Coordinates of N, CA and C in Angstrom, one line a residue:
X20 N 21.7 -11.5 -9.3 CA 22.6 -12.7 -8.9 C 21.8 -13.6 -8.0
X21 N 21.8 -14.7 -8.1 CA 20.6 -15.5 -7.2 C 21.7 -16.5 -7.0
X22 N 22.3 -17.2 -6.9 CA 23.7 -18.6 -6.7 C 24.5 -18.5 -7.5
X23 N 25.6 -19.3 -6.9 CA 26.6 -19.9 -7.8 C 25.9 -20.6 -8.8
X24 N 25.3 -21.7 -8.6 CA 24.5 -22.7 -9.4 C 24.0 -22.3 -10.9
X25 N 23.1 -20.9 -10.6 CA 21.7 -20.8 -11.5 C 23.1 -19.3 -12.0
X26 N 24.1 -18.2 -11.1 CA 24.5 -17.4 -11.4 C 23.3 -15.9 -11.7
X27 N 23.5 -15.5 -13.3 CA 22.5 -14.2 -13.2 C 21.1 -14.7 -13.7
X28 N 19.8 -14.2 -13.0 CA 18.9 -14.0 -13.7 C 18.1 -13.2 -14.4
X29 N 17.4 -13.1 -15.6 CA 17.2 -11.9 -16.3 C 16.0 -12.4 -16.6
X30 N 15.1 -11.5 -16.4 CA 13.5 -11.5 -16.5 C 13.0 -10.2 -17.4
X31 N 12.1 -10.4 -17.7 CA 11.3 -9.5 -18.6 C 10.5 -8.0 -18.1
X32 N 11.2 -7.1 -17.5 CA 10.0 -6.3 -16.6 C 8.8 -6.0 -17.0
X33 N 8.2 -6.0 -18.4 CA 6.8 -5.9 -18.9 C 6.0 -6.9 -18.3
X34 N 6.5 -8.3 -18.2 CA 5.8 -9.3 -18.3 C 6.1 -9.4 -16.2
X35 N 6.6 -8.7 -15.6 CA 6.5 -9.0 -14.2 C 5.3 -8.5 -13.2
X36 N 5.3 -9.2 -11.8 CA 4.1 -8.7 -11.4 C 4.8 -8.6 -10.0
X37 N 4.4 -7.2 -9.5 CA 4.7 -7.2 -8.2 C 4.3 -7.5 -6.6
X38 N 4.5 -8.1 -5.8 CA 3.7 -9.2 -4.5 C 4.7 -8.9 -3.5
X39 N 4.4 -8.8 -2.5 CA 5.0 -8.8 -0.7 C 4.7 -9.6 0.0
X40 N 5.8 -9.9 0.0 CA 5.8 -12.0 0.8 C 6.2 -11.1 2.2
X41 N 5.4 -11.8 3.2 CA 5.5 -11.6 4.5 C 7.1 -12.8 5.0
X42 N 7.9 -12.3 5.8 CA 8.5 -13.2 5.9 C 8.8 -13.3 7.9
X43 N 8.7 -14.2 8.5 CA 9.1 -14.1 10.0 C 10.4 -14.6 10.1
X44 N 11.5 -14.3 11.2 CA 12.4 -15.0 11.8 C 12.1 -15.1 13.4
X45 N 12.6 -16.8 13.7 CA 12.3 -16.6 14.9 C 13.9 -17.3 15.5
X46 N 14.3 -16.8 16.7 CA 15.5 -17.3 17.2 C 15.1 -16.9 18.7
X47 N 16.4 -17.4 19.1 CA 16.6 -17.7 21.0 C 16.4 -16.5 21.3
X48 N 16.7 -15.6 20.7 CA 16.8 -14.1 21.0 C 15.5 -13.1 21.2
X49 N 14.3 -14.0 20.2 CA 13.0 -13.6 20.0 C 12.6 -13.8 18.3
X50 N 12.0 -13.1 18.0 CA 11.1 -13.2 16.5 C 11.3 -11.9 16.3
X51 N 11.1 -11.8 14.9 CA 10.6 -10.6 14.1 C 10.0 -10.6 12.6
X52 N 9.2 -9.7 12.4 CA 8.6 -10.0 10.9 C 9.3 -8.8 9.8
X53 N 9.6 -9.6 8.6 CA 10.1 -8.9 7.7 C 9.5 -8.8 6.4
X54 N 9.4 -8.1 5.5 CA 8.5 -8.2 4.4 C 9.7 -8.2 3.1
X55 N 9.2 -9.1 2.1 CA 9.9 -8.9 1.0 C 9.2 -8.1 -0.2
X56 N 10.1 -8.1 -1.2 CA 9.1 -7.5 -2.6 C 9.8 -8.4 -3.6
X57 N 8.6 -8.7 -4.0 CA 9.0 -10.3 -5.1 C 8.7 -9.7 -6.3
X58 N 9.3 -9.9 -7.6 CA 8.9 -9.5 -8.7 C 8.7 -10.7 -9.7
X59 N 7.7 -11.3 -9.8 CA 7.4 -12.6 -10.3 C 6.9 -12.9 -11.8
X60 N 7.3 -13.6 -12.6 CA 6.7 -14.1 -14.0 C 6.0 -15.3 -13.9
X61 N 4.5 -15.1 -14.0 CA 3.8 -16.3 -13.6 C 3.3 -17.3 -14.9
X62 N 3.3 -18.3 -14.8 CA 3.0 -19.4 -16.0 C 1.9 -19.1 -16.5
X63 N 1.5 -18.8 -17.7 CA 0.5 -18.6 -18.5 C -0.5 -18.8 -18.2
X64 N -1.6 -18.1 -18.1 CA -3.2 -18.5 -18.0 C -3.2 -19.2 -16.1
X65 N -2.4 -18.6 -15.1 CA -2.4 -18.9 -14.0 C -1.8 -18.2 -13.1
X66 N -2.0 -18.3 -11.8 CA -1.2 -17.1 -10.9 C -0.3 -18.1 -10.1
X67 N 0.5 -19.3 -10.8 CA 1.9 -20.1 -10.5 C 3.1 -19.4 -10.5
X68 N 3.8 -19.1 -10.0 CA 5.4 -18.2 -10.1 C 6.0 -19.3 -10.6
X69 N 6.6 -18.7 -12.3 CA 7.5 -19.7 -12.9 C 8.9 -19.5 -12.6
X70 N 9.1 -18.2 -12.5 CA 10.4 -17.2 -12.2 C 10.4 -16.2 -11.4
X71 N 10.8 -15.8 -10.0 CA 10.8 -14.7 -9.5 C 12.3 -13.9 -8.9
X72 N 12.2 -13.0 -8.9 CA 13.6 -12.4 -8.6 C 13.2 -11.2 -7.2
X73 N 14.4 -10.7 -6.1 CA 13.7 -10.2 -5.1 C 14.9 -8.6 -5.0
X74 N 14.3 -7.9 -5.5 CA 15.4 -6.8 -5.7 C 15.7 -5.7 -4.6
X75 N 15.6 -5.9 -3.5 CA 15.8 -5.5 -1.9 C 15.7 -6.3 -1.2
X76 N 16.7 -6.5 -0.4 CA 16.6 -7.0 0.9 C 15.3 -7.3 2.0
X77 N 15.0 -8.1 2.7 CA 13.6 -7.7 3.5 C 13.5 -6.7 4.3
X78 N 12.5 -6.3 4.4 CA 12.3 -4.9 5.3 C 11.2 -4.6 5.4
X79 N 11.5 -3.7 7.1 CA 10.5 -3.3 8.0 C 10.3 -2.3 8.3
X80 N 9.2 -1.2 7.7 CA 7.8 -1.9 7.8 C 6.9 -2.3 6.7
X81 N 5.8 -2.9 6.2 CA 5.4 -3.1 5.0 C 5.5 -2.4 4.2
X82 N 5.6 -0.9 4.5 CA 5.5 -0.1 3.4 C 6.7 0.4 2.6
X83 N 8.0 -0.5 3.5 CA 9.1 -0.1 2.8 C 9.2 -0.7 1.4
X84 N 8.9 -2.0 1.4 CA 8.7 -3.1 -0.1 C 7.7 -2.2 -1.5
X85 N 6.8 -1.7 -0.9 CA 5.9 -1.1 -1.4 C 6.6 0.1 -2.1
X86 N 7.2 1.1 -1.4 CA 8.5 1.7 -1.6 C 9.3 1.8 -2.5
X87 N 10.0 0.7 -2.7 CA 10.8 0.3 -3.1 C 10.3 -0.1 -4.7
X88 N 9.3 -0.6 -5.1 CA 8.3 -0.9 -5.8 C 8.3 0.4 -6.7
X89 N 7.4 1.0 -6.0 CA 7.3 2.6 -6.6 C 8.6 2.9 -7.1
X90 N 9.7 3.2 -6.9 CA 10.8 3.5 -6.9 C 11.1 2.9 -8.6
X91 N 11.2 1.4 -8.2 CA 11.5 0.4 -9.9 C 10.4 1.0 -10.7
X92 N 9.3 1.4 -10.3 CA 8.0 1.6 -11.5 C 8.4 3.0 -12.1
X93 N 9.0 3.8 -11.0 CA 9.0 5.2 -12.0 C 10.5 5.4 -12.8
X94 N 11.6 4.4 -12.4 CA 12.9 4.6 -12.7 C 12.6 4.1 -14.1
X95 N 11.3 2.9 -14.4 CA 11.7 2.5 -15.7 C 10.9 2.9 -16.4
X96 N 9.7 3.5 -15.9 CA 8.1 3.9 -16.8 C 8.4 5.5 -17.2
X97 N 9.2 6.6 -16.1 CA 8.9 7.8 -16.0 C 10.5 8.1 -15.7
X98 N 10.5 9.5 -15.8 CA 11.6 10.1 -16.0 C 12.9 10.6 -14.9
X99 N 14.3 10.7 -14.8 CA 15.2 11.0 -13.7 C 14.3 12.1 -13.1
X100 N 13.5 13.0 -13.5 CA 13.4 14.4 -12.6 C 12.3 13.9 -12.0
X101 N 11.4 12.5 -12.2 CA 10.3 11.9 -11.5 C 10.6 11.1 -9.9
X102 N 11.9 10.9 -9.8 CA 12.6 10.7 -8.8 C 13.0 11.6 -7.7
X103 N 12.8 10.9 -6.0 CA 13.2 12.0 -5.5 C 15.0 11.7 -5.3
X104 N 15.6 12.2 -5.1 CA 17.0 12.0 -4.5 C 17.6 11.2 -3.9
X105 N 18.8 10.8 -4.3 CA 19.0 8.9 -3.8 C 19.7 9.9 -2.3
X106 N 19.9 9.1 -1.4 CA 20.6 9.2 -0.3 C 22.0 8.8 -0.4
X107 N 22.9 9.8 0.0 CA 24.0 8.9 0.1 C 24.6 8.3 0.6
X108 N 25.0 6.6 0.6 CA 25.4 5.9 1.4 C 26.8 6.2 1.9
X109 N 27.6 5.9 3.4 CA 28.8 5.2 3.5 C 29.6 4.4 2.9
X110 N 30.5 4.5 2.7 CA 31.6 3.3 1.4 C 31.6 2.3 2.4
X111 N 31.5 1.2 1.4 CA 31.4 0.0 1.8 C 32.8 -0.8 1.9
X112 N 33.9 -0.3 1.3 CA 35.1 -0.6 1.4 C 36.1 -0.5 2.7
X113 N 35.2 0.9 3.1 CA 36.2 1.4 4.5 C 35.5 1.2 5.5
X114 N 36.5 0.3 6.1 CA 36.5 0.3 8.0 C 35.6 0.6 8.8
X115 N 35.6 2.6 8.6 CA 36.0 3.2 9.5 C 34.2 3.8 9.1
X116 N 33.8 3.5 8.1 CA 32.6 3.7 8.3 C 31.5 2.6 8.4
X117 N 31.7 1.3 8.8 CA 31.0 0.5 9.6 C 29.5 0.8 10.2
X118 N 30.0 1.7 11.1 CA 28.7 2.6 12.3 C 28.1 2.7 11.5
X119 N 28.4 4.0 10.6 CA 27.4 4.8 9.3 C 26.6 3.8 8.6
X120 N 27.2 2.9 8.1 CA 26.7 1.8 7.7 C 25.9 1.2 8.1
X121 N 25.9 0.8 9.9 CA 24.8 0.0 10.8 C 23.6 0.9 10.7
X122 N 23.4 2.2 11.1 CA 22.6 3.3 11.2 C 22.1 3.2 9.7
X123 N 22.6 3.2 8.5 CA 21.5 3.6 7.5 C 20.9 2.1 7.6
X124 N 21.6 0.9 7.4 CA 21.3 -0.6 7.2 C 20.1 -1.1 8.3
X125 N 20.4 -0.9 9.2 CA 19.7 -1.5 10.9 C 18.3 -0.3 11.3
X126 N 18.8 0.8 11.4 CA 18.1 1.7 12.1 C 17.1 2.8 11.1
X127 N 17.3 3.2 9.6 CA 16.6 3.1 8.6 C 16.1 4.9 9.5
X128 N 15.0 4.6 9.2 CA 14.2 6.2 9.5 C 14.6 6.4 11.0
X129 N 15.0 5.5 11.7 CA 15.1 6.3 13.0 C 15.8 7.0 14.0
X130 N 17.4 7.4 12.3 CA 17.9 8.0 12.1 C 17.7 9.5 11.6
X131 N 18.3 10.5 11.4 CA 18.2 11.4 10.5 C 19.7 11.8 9.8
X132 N 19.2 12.4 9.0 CA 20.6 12.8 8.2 C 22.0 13.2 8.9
X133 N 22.0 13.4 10.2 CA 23.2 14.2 10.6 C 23.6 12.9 11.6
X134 N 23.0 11.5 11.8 CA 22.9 10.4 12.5 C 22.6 10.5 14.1
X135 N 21.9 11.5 14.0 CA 21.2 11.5 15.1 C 19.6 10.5 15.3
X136 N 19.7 10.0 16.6 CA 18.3 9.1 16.5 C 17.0 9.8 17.0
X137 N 16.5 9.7 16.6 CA 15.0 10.5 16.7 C 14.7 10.3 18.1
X138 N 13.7 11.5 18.1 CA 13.4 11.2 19.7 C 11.7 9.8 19.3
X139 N 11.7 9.4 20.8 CA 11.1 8.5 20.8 C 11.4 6.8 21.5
X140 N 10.6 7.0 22.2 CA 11.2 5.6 23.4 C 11.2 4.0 22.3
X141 N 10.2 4.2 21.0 CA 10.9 2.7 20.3 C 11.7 3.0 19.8
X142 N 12.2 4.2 19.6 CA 14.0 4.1 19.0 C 14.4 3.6 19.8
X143 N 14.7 4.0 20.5 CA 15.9 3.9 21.8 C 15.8 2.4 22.5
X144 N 14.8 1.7 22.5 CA 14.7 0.2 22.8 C 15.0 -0.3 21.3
X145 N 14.0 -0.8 20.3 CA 15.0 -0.8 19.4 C 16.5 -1.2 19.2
X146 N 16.9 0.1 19.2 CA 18.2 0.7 19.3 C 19.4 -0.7 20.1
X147 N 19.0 -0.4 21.6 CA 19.4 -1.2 22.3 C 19.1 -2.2 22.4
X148 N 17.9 -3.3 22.0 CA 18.1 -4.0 22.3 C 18.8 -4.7 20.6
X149 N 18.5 -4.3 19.8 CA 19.4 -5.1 18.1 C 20.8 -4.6 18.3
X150 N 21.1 -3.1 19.5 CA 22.9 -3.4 19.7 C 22.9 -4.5 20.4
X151 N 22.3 -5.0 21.1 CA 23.0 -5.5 21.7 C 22.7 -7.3 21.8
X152 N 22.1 -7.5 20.7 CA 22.1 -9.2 20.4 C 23.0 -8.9 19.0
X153 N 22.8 -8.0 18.5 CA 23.3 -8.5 17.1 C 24.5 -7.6 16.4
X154 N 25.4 -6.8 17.6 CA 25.7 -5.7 17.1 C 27.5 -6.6 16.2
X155 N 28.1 -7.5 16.5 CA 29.0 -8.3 16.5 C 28.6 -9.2 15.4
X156 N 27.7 -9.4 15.0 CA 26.8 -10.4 13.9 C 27.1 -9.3 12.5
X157 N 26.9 -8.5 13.2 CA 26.3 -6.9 12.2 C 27.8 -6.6 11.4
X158 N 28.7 -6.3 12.3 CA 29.7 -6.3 12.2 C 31.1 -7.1 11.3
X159 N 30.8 -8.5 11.4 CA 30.9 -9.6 10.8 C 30.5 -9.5 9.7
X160 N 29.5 -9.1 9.0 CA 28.3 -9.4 7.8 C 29.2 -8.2 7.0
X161 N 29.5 -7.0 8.0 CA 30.0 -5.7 7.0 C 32.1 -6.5 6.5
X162 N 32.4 -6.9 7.3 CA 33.6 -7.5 7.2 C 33.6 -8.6 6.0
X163 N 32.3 -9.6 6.3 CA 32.3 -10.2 5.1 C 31.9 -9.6 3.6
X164 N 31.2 -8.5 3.3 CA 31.0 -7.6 2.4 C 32.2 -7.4 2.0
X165 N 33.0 -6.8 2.7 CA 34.0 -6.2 2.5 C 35.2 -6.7 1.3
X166 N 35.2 -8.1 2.2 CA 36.3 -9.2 2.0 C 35.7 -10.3 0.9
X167 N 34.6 -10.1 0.4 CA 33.9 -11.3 -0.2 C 34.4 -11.4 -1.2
X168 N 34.2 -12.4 -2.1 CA 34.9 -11.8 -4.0 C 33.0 -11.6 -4.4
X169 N 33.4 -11.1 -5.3 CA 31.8 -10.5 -6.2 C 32.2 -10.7 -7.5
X170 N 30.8 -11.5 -8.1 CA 30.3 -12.1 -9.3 C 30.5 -11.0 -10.6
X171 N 31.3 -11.2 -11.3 CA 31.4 -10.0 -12.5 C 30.3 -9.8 -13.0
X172 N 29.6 -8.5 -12.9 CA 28.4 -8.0 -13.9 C 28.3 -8.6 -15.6
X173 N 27.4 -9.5 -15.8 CA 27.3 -9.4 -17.4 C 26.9 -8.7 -18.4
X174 N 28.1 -8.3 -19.4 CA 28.0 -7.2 -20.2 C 26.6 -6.4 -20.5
X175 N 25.4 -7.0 -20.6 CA 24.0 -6.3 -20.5 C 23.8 -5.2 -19.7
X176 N 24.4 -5.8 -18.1 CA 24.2 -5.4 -17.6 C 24.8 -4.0 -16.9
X177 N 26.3 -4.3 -17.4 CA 27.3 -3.0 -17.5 C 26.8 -2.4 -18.7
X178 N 26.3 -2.3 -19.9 CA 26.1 -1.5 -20.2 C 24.7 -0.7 -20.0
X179 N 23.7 -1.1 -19.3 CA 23.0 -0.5 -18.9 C 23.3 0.2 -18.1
X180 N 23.6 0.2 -17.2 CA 24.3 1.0 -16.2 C 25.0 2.0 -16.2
X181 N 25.6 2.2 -17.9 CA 25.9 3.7 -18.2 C 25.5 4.6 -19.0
X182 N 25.6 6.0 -19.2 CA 24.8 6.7 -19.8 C 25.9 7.2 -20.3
X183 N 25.8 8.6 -21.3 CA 26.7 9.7 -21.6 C 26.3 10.8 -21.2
X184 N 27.3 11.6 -21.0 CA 27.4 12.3 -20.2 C 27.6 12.7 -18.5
X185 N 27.0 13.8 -18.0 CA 26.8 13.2 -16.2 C 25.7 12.3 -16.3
X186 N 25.5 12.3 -14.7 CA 24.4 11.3 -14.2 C 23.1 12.0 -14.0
X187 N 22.3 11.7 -14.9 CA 21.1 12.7 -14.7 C 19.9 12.2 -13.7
X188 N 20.6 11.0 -12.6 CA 20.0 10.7 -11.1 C 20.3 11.5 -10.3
X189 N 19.7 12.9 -9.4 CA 19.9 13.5 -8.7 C 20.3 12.5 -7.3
X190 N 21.1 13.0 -6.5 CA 21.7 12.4 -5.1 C 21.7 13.4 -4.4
X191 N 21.1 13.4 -3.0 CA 21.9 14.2 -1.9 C 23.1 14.5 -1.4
X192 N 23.2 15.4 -1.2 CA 24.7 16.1 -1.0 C 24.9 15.3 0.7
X193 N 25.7 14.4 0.8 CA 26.1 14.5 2.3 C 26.1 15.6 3.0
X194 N 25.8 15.1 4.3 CA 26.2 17.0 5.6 C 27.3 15.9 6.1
X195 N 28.2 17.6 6.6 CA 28.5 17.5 7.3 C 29.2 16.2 8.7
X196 N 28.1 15.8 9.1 CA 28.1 14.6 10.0 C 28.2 13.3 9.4
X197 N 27.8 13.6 8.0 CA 27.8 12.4 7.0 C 29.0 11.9 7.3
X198 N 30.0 12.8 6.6 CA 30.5 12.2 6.0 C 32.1 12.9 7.5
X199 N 31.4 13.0 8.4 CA 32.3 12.7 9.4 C 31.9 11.4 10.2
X200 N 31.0 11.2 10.2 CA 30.6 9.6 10.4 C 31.4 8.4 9.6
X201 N 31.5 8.9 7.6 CA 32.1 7.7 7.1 C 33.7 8.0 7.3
X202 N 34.0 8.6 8.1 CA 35.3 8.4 8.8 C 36.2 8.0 9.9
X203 N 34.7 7.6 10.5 CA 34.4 7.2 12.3 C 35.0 8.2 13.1
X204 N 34.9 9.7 12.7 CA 34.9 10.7 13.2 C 33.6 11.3 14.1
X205 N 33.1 10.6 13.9 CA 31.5 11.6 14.6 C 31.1 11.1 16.0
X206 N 31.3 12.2 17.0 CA 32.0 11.5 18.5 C 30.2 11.1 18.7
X207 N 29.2 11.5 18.4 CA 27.7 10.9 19.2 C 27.6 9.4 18.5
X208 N 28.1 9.4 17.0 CA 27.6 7.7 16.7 C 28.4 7.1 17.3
X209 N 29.9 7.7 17.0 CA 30.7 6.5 18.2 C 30.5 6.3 19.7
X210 N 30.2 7.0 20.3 CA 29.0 6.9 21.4 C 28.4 5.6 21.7
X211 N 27.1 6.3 20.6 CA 26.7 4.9 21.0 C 26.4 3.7 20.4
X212 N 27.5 3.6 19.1 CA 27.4 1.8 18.9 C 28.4 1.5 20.2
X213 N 29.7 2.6 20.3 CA 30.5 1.5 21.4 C 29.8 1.5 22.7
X214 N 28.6 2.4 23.1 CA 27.9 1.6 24.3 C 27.0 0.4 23.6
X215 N 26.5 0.2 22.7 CA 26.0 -0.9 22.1 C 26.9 -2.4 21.6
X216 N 28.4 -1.6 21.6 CA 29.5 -2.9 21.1 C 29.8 -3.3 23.1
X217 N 29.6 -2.5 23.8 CA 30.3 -2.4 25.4 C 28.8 -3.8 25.7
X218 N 27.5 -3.4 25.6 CA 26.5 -4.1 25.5 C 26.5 -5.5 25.4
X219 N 26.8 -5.6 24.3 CA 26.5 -6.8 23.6 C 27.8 -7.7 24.2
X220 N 28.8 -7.0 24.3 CA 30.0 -8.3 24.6 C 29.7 -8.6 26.1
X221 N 29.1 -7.5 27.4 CA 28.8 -8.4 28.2 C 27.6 -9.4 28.3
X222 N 26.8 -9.3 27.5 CA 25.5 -10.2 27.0 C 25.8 -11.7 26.6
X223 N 26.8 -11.3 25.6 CA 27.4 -12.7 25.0 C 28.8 -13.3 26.0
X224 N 29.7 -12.3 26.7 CA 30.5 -12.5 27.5 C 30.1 -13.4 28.4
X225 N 28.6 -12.9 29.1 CA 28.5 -13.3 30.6 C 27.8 -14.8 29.8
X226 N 27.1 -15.2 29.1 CA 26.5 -16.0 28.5 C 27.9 -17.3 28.4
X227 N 28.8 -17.0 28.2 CA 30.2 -17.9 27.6 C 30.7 -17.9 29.4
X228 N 30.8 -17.0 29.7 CA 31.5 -17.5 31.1 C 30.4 -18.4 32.2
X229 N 29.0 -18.4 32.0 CA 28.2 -19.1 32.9 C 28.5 -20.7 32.4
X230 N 28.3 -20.7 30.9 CA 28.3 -22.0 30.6 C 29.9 -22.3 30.6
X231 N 30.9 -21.9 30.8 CA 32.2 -22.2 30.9 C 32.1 -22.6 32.3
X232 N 31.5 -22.0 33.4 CA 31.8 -21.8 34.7 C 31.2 -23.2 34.5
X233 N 29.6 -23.7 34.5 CA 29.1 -24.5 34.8 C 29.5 -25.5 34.1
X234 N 30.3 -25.8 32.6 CA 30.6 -27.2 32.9 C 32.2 -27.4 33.4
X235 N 32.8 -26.4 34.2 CA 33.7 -26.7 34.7 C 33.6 -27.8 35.6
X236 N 32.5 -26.9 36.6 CA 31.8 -27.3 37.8 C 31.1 -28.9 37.8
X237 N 30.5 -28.6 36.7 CA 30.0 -30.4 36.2 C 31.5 -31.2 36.4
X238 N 32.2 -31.3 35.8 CA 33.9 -31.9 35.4 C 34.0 -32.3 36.3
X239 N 34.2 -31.3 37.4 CA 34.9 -31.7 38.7 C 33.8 -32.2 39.8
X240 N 32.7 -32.5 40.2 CA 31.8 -32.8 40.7 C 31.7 -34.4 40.5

């Protein structure tokens, strides 16, 4: 799905080539670098991108794109048992696993399966400092997910996507904490996003009452 406008695109995977576009963001908050994985159809007899499509989100660190890459090359060249085990995500429908959500989405490896964060002092900055510029942003984005309407799959595409029989993609079994997390049962993650949600709202709080205070103060002066 690439817009409203253009709707689905459908490309040739024989004829694609795969590239990692470096991408930076910079805001008031600071910068960061993100990497993509582009999968491109280039104009004949040239290395021009006539068509490209970007089938993950950006991510950090380089080697995640790379990753991800590997992953499409063996799902379509090589076989289900050449695969290691998908992870299983949080439902995206419910509420209540949000957190779970932020942890696999935001924090990636610096997690482990039971959502515990690894030891290590760039977790834990990290951690705190993305709770606490963007933890409300984050939040929003899952709400809009939630709430959004979504573009009907075209028929090609639904029938690829099914096989007969079971699913011969092996998945991880949730633990335990999993899947008391996707219930917002799991007292350590709620911990500490709500010291991270506690964070962030006096960050952005104190930020709204300075500039409230001071053009009060301007007004009446």
């Amino acid at each position: 799905w690439v817009d409203r406008k253009r709707g689905w695109m459908v490309l040739d995977y024989d004829e694609l080539h795969p590239a990692v576009f470096r991408s930076a963001i910079v805001t008031t908050a600071g910068s960061a670098t993100f990497f993509v994985l582009g999968l491109a159809k280039l104009v004949p007899g040239t290395r021009r991108i006539a068509d490209q499509v970007n089938p993950a989100p950006p991510l950090f660190p380089a080697e995640r794109p790379e990753q991800v890459w590997e992953f499409i090359r063996t799902y379509m060249d090589g076989t289900p048992d050449a695969l290691p085990p998908i992870d299983p995500m949080p439902p995206l429908q419910d509420a209540r696993a949000d957190h779970a959500r932020m942890d696999r989405l935001l924090l990636q490896d610096m997690v482990d399966e039971h959502h515990r964060l690894k030891p290590g002092v760039f977790n834990k900055i990290y951690t705190w400092f993305w709770g606490g510029v963007s933890y409300w942003t984050e939040r929003c984005a899952l709400w809009v997910q939630r709430t959004a309407p979504r573009p009907e799959y075209p028929p090609e595409l639904r029938e690829a996507m099914q096989w007969e029989g079971e699913n011969p993609y092996r998945t991880r079994a949730p633990t335990a904490e999993e899947q008391q997390a996707w219930t917002g049962r799991l007292p350590h993650l709620r911990r500490r996003w709500l010291a991270a949600a506690a964070f962030s709202t006096l960050i952005y709080g104190s930020m709204f009452l300075i500039m409230t205070v001071g053009a009060w103060l301007e007004s009446g002066s």
